mmCIF file of C-alpha atoms in Angstrom:
data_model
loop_
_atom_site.group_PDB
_atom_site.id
_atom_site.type_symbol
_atom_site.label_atom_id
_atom_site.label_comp_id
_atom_site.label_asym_id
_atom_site.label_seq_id
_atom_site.Cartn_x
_atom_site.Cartn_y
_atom_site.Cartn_z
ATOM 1 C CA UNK A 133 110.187 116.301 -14.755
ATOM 2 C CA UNK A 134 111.019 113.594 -12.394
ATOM 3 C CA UNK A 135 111.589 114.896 -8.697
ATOM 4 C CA UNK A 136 114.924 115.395 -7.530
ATOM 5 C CA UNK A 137 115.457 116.886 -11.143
ATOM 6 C CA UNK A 138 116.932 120.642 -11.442
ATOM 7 C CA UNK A 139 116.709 122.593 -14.609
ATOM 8 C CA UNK A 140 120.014 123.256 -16.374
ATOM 9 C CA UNK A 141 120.100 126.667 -15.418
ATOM 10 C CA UNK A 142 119.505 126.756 -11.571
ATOM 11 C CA UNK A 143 122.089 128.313 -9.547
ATOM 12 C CA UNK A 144 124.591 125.747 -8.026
ATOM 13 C CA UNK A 145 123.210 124.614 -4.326
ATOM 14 C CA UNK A 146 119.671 126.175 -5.662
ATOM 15 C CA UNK A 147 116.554 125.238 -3.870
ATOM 16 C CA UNK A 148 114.574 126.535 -1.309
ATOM 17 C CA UNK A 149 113.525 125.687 2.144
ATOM 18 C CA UNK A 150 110.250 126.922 3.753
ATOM 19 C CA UNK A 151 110.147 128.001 7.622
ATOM 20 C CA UNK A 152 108.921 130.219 9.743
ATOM 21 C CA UNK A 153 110.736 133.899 10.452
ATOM 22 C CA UNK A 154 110.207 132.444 14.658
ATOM 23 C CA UNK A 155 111.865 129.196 14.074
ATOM 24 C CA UNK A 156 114.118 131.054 11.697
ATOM 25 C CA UNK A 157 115.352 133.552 14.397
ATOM 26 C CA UNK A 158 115.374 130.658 17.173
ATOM 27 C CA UNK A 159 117.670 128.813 14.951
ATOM 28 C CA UNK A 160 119.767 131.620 14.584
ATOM 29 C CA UNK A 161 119.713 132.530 18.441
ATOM 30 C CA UNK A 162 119.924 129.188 19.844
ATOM 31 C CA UNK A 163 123.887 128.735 17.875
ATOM 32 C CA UNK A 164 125.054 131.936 18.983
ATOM 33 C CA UNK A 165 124.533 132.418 22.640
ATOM 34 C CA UNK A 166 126.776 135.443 23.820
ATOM 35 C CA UNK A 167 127.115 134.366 27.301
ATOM 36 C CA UNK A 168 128.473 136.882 30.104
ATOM 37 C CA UNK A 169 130.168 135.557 32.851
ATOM 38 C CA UNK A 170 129.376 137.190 36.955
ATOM 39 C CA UNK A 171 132.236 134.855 38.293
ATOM 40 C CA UNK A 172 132.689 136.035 41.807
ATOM 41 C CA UNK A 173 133.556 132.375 43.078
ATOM 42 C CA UNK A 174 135.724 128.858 42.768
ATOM 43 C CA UNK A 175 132.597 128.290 40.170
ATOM 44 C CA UNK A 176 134.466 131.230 37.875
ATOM 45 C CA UNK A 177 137.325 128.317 37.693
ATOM 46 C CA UNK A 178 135.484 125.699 35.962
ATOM 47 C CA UNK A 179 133.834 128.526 33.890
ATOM 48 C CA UNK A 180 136.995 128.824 32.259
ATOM 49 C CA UNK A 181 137.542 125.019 31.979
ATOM 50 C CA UNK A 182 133.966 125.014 30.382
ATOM 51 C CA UNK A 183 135.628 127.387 27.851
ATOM 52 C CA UNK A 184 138.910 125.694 27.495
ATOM 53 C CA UNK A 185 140.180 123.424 24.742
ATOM 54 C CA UNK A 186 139.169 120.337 26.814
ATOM 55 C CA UNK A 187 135.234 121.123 26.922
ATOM 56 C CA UNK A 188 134.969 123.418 24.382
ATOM 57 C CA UNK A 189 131.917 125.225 25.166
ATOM 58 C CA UNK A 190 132.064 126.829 21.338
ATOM 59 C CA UNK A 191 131.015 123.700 19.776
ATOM 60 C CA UNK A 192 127.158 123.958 21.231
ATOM 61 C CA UNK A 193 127.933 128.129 19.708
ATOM 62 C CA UNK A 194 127.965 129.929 23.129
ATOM 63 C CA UNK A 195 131.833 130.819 22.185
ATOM 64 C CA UNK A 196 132.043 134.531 22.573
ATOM 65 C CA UNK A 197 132.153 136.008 25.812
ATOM 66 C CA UNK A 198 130.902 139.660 26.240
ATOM 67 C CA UNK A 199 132.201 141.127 29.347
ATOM 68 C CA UNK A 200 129.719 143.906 28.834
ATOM 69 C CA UNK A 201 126.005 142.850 29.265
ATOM 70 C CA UNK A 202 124.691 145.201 26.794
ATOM 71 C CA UNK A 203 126.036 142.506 24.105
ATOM 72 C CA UNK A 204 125.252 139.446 26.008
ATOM 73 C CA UNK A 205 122.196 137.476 26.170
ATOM 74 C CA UNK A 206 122.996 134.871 28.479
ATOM 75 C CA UNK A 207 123.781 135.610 32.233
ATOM 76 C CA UNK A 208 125.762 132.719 33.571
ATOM 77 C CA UNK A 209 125.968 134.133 37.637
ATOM 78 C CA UNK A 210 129.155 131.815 38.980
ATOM 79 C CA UNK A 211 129.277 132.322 42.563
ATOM 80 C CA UNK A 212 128.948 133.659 46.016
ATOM 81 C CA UNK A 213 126.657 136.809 45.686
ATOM 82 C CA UNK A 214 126.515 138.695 49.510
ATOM 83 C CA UNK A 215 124.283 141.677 49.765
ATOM 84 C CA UNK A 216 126.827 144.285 49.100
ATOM 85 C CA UNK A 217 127.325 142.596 45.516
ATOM 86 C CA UNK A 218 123.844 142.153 44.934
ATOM 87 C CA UNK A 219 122.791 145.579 43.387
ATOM 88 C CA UNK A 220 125.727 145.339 41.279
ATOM 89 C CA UNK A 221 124.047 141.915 39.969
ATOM 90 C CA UNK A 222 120.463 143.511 39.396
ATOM 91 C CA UNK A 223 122.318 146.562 37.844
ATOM 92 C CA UNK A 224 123.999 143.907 35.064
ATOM 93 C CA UNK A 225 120.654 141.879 34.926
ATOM 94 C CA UNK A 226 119.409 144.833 33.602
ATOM 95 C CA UNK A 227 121.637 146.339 31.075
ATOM 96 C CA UNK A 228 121.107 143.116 29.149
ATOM 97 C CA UNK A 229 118.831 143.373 25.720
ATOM 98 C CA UNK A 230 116.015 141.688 25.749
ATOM 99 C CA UNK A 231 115.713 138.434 25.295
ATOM 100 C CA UNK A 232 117.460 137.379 27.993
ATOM 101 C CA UNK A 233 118.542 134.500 29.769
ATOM 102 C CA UNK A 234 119.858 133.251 33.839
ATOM 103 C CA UNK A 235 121.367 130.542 34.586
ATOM 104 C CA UNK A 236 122.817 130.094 38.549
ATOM 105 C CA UNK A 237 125.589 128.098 38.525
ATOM 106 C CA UNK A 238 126.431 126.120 41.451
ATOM 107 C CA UNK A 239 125.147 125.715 45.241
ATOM 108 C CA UNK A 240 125.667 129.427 46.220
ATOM 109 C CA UNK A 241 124.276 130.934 43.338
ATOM 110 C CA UNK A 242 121.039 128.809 43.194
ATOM 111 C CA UNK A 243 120.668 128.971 47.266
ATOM 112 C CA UNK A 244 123.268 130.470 48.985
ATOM 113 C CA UNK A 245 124.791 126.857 49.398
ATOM 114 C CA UNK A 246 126.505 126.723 53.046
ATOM 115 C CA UNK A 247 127.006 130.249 53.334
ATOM 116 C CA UNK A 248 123.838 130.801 55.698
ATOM 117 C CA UNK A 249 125.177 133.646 57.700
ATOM 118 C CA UNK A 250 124.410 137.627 57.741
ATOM 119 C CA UNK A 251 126.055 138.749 54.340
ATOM 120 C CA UNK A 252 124.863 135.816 51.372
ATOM 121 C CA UNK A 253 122.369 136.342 49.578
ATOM 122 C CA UNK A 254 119.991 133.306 49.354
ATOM 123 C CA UNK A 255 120.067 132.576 46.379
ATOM 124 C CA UNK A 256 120.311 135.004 43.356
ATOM 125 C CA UNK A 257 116.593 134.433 42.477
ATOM 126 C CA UNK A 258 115.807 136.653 45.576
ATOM 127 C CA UNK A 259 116.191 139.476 42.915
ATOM 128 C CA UNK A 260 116.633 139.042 39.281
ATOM 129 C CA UNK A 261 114.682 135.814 37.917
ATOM 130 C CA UNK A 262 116.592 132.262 37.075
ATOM 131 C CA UNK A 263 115.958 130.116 33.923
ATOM 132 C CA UNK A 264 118.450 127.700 34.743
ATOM 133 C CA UNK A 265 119.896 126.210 37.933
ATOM 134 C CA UNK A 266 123.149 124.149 37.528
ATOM 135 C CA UNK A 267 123.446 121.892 40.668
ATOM 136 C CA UNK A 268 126.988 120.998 42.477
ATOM 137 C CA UNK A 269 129.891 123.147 44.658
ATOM 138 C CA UNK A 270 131.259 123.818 41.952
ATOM 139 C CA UNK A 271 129.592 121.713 39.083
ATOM 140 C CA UNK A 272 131.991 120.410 36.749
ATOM 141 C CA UNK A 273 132.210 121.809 32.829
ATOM 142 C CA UNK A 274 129.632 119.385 31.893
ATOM 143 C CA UNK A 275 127.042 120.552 34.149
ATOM 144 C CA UNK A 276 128.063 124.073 32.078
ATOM 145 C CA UNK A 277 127.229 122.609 29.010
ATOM 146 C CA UNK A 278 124.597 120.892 30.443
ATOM 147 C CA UNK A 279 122.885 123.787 31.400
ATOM 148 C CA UNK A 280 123.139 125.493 27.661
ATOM 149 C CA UNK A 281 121.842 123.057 25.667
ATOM 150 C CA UNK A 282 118.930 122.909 27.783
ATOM 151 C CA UNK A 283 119.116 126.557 27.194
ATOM 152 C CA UNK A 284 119.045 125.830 23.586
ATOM 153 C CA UNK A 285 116.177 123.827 23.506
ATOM 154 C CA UNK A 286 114.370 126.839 25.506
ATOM 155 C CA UNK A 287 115.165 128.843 22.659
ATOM 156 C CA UNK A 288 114.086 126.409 20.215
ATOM 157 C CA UNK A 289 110.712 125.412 21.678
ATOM 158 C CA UNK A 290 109.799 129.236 22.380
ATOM 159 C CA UNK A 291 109.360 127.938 26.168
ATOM 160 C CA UNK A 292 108.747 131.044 28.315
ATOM 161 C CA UNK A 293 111.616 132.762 30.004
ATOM 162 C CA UNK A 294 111.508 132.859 33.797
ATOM 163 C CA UNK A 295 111.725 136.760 33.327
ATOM 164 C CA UNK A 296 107.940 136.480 31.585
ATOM 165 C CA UNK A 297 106.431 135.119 35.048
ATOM 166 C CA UNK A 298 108.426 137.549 37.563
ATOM 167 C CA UNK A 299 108.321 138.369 40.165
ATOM 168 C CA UNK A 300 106.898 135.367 41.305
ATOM 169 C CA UNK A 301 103.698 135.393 42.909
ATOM 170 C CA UNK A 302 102.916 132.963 45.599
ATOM 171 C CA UNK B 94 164.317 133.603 79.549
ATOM 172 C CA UNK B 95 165.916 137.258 78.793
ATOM 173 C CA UNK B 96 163.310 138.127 76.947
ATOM 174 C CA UNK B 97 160.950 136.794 79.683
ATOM 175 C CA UNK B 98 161.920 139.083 82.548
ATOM 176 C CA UNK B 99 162.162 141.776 79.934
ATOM 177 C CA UNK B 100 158.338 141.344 79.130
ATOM 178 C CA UNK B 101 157.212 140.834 82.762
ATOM 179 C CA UNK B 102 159.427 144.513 82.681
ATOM 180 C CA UNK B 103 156.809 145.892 81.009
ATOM 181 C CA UNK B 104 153.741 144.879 82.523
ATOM 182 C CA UNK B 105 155.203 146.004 86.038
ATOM 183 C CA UNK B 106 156.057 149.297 84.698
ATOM 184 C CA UNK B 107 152.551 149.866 83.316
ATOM 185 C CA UNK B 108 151.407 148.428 86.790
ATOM 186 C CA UNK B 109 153.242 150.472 88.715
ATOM 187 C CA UNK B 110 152.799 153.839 86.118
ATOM 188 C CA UNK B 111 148.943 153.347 86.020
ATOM 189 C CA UNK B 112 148.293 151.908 89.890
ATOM 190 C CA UNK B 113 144.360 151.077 89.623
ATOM 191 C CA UNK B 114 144.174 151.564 86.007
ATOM 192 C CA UNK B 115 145.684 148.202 85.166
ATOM 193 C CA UNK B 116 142.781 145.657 86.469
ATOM 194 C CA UNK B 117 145.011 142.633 86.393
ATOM 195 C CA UNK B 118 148.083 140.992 84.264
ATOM 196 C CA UNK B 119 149.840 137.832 83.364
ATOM 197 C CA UNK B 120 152.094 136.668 81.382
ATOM 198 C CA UNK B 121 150.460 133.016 80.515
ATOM 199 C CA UNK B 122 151.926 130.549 77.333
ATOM 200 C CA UNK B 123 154.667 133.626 77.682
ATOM 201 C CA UNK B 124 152.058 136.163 75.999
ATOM 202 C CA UNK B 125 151.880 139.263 78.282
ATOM 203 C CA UNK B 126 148.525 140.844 78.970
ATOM 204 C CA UNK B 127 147.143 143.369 80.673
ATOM 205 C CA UNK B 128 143.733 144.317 81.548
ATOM 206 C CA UNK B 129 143.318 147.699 81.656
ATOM 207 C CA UNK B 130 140.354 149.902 82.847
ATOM 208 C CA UNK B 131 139.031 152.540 79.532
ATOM 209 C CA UNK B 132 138.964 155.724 81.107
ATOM 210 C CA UNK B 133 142.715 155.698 80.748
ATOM 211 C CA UNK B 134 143.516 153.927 77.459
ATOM 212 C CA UNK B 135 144.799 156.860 75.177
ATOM 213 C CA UNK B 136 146.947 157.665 78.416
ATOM 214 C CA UNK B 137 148.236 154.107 78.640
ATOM 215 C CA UNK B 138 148.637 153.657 74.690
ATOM 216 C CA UNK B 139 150.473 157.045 74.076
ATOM 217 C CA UNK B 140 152.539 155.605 77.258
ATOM 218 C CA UNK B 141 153.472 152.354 75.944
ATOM 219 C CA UNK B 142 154.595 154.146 72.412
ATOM 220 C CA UNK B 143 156.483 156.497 73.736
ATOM 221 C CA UNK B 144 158.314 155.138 76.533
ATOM 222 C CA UNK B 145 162.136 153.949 76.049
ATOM 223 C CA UNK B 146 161.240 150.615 77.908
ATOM 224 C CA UNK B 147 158.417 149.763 75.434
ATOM 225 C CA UNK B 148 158.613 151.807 72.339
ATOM 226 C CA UNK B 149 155.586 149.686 71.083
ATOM 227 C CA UNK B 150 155.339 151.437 67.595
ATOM 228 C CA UNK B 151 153.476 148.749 66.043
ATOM 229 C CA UNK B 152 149.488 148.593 66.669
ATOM 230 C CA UNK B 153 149.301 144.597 64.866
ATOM 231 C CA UNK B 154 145.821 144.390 65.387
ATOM 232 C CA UNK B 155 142.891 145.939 67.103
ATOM 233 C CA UNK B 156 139.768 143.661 67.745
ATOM 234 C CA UNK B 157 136.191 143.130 69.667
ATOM 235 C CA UNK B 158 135.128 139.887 71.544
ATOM 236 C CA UNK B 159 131.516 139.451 72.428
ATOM 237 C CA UNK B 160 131.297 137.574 75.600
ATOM 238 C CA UNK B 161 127.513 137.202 75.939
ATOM 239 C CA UNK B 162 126.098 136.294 79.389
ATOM 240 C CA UNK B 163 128.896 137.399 81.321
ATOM 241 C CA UNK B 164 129.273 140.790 82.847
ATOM 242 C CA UNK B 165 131.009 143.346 81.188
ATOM 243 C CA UNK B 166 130.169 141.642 78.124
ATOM 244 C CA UNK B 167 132.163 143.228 75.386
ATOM 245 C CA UNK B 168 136.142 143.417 75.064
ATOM 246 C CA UNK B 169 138.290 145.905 73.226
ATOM 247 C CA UNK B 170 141.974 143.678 72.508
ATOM 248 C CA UNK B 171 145.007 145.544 71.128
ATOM 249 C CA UNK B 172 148.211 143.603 70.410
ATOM 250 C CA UNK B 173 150.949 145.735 69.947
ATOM 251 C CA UNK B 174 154.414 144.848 68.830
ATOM 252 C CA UNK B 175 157.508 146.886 69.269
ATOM 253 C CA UNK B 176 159.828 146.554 66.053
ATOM 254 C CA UNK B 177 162.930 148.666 67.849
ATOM 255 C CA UNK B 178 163.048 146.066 70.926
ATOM 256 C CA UNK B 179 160.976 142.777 69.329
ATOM 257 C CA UNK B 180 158.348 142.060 71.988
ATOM 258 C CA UNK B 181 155.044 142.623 72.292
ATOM 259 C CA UNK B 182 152.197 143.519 74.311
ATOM 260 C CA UNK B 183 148.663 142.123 75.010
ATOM 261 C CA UNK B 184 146.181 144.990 76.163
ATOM 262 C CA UNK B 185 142.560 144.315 76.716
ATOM 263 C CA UNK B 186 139.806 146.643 78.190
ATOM 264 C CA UNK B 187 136.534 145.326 79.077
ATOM 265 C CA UNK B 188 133.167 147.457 77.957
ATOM 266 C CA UNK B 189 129.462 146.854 79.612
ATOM 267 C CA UNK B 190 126.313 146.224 77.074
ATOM 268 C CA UNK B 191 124.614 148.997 78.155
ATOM 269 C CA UNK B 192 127.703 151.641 77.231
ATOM 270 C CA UNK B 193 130.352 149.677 74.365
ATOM 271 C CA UNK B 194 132.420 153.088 73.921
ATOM 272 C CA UNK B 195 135.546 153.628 74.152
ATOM 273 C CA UNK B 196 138.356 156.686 73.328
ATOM 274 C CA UNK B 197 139.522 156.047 69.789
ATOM 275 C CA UNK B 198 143.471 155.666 69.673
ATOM 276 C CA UNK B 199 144.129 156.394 66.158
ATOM 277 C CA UNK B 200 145.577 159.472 67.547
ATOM 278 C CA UNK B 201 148.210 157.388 69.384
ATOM 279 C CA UNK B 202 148.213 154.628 66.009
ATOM 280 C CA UNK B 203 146.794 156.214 62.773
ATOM 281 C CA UNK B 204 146.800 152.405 61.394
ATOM 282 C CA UNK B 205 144.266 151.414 63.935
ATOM 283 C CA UNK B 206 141.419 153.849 61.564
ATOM 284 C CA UNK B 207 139.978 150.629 60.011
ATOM 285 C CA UNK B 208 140.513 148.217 62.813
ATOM 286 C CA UNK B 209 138.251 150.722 65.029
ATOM 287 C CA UNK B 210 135.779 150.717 62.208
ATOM 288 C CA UNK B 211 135.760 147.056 61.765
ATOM 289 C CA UNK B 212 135.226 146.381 65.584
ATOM 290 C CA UNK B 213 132.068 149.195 65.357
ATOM 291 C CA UNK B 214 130.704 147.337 62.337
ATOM 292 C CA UNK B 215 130.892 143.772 64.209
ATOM 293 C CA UNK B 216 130.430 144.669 67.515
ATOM 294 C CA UNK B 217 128.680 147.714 67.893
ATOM 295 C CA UNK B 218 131.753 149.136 69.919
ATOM 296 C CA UNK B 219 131.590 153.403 69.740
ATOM 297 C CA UNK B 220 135.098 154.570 69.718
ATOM 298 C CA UNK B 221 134.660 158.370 71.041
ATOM 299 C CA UNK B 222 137.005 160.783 69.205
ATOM 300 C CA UNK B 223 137.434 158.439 66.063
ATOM 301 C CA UNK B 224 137.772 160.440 62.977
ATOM 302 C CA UNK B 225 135.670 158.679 60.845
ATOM 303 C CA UNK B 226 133.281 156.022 62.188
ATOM 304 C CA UNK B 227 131.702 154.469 59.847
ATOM 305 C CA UNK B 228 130.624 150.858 58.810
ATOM 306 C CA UNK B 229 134.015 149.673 56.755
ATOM 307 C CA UNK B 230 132.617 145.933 55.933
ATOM 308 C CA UNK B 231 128.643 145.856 55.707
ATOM 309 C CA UNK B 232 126.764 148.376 53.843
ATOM 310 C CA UNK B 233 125.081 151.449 55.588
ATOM 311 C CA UNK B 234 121.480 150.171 55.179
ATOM 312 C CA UNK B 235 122.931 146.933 57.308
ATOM 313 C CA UNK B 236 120.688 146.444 60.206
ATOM 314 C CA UNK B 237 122.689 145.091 63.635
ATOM 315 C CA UNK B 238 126.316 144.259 64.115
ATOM 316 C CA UNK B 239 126.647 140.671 62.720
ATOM 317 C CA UNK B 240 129.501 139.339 64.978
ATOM 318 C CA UNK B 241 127.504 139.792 68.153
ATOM 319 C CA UNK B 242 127.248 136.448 69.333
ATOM 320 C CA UNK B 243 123.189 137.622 69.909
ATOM 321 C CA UNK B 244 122.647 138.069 66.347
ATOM 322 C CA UNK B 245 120.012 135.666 64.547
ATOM 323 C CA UNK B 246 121.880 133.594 62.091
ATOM 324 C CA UNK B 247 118.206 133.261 60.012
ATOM 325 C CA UNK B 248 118.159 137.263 59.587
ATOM 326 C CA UNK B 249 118.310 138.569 56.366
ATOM 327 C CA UNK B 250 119.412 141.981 55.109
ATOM 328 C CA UNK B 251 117.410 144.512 53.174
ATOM 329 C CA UNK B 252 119.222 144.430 49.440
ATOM 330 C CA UNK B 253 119.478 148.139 48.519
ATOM 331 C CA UNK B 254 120.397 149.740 44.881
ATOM 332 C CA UNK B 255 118.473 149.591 41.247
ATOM 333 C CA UNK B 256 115.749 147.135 41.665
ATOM 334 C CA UNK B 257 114.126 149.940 43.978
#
């Protein structure tokens, strides 16, 4: 039997593919990011562009946003966070399932941006850790996108979350 | 100019009601203020409420002002409005660093509750009397008052809740 032949009675589409159940499940995880969205800022704004029919942030699979974090796996912090707000964050952070991912979006979240004064929080990996750091005040939907690919290859190259080497240890 | 002499009315009648009490006045950019000694200020508040010529039901807004370096260094400002006769009323007290209280006058205004609490969180300002004086905008693990113009910009806060 020549290769590329099929006998007469295999199922239509039939054929296999070999993997492993890890690359299997990565596969799997990297198409269907839930995202949940901690929009406290103008950053919550272009959120919702990222979402909107223009950028279309379902086409790369993170399309369903869970506003509980016990059905989302990726954190997407959008935002001022001041002190007050900031066991409110850690409380979220951790009602997530494991595995989990961060990403800061924008100056505030990733450093506290301007805001250096008595009630902002320097940055929001002061207390829960941060896989992903989206630059700009506000970034635009791109840098949204931007930020889950690279999430996606994370997922597909196994690379360690930044919740596997916290707290950091200097 | 009505209006004028009827202002200037009643920062001479608190002048002449409250002899020493009232510090100094004027009536600059046609804003009238007083400056008014605290021993007396729920006396001259429930004064300038209740009396026909003012009738000042309207507490607008109740603030502190951290003047540090000079001596008294804190201020207490009330601006008061009177909705029956439309004018208004500029009445500031001046506090020293080493005692910031004050009487509380949400006996006179109940709607001055937060304002009082919101000058304590900033400033630091004790307002004797007050029925509930407590921090309104920072949390109660807060350390300081952040609006004092003495307070490091660099400081950071203790974050308080789960992760402990």
């Amino acid at each position: 039997m020549a290769v590329g032949d099929r006998p007469k009675d295999a199922p239509p589409g039939g054929g296999y593919a070999l993997t492993t159940l890890e690359a299997m499940i990565a596969w799997g995880r990297k198409y269907s990011i839930y995202p949940f969205t901690f929009a406290t800022a103008c950053c919550g704004i272009e959120v919702m562009g990222a979402f909107g029919t223009h950028y279309d942030l379902s086409r790369f699979g993170a399309e369903v946003v869970r506003f509980s974090p016990r059905q989302a796996d990726m954190l997407l912090v959008a935002g001022t966070v001041n002190y007050k707000m900031a066991p409110v964050l850690v409380r979220i952070y951790e009602q997530m399932l494991e595995p989990k991912w961060v990403v800061a979006m924008g100056a505030c979240a990733s450093s506290g941006g301007f805001y250096n004064n008595y009630s902002v929080l320097q940055g929001i990996d002061k207390i829960i850790p941060v896989d992903v750091y989206i630059p700009g005040c506000p970034p635009n939907p791109e840098g949204i996108i931007d930020a889950v690919v690279i999430l996606q290859k994370m997922m597909e190259t196994g690379a360690p979350r930044a919740s596997e080497r916290w707290p950091i240890k200097i | 100019m009505m209006t004028e002499r009827q202002q200037s009315a009643v920062l001479a009648k608190l002048a002449e009601k409250f002899g020493e009490a009232v510090v100094s006045t004027h009536s600059d950019f046609g804003d009238d203020t007083a400056l008014v000694r605290r021993e007396r200020i729920v006396e001259i508040c429930t004064f300038l409420r209740d009396d026909p010529a003012c009738l000042f039901d309207f507490a607008m807004d109740l603030t502190g002002v951290d003047y540090l370096g000079e001596t008294p260094r804190f201020e207490v400002v009330y601006h008061l409005y009177s909705l029956e006769k439309k004018h208004r009323v500029r009445i500031k007290v001046r506090l020293h660093e080493d005692d910031p209280t004050i009487d509380s006058v949400v006996s006179v205004w109940p709607g001055l509750n937060w304002y009082e609490r919101e000058a304590y969180d900033m400033y630091g300002i004790v307002f004797r009397n007050h029925p509930n004086l407590i921090r309104i905008l920072m949390y109660e693990a807060f350390v300081g008052h952040p609006l004092r113009k003495d307070y490091p910009k660099a400081k950071r806060q203790p974050t308080v809740g789960p992760q402990e």
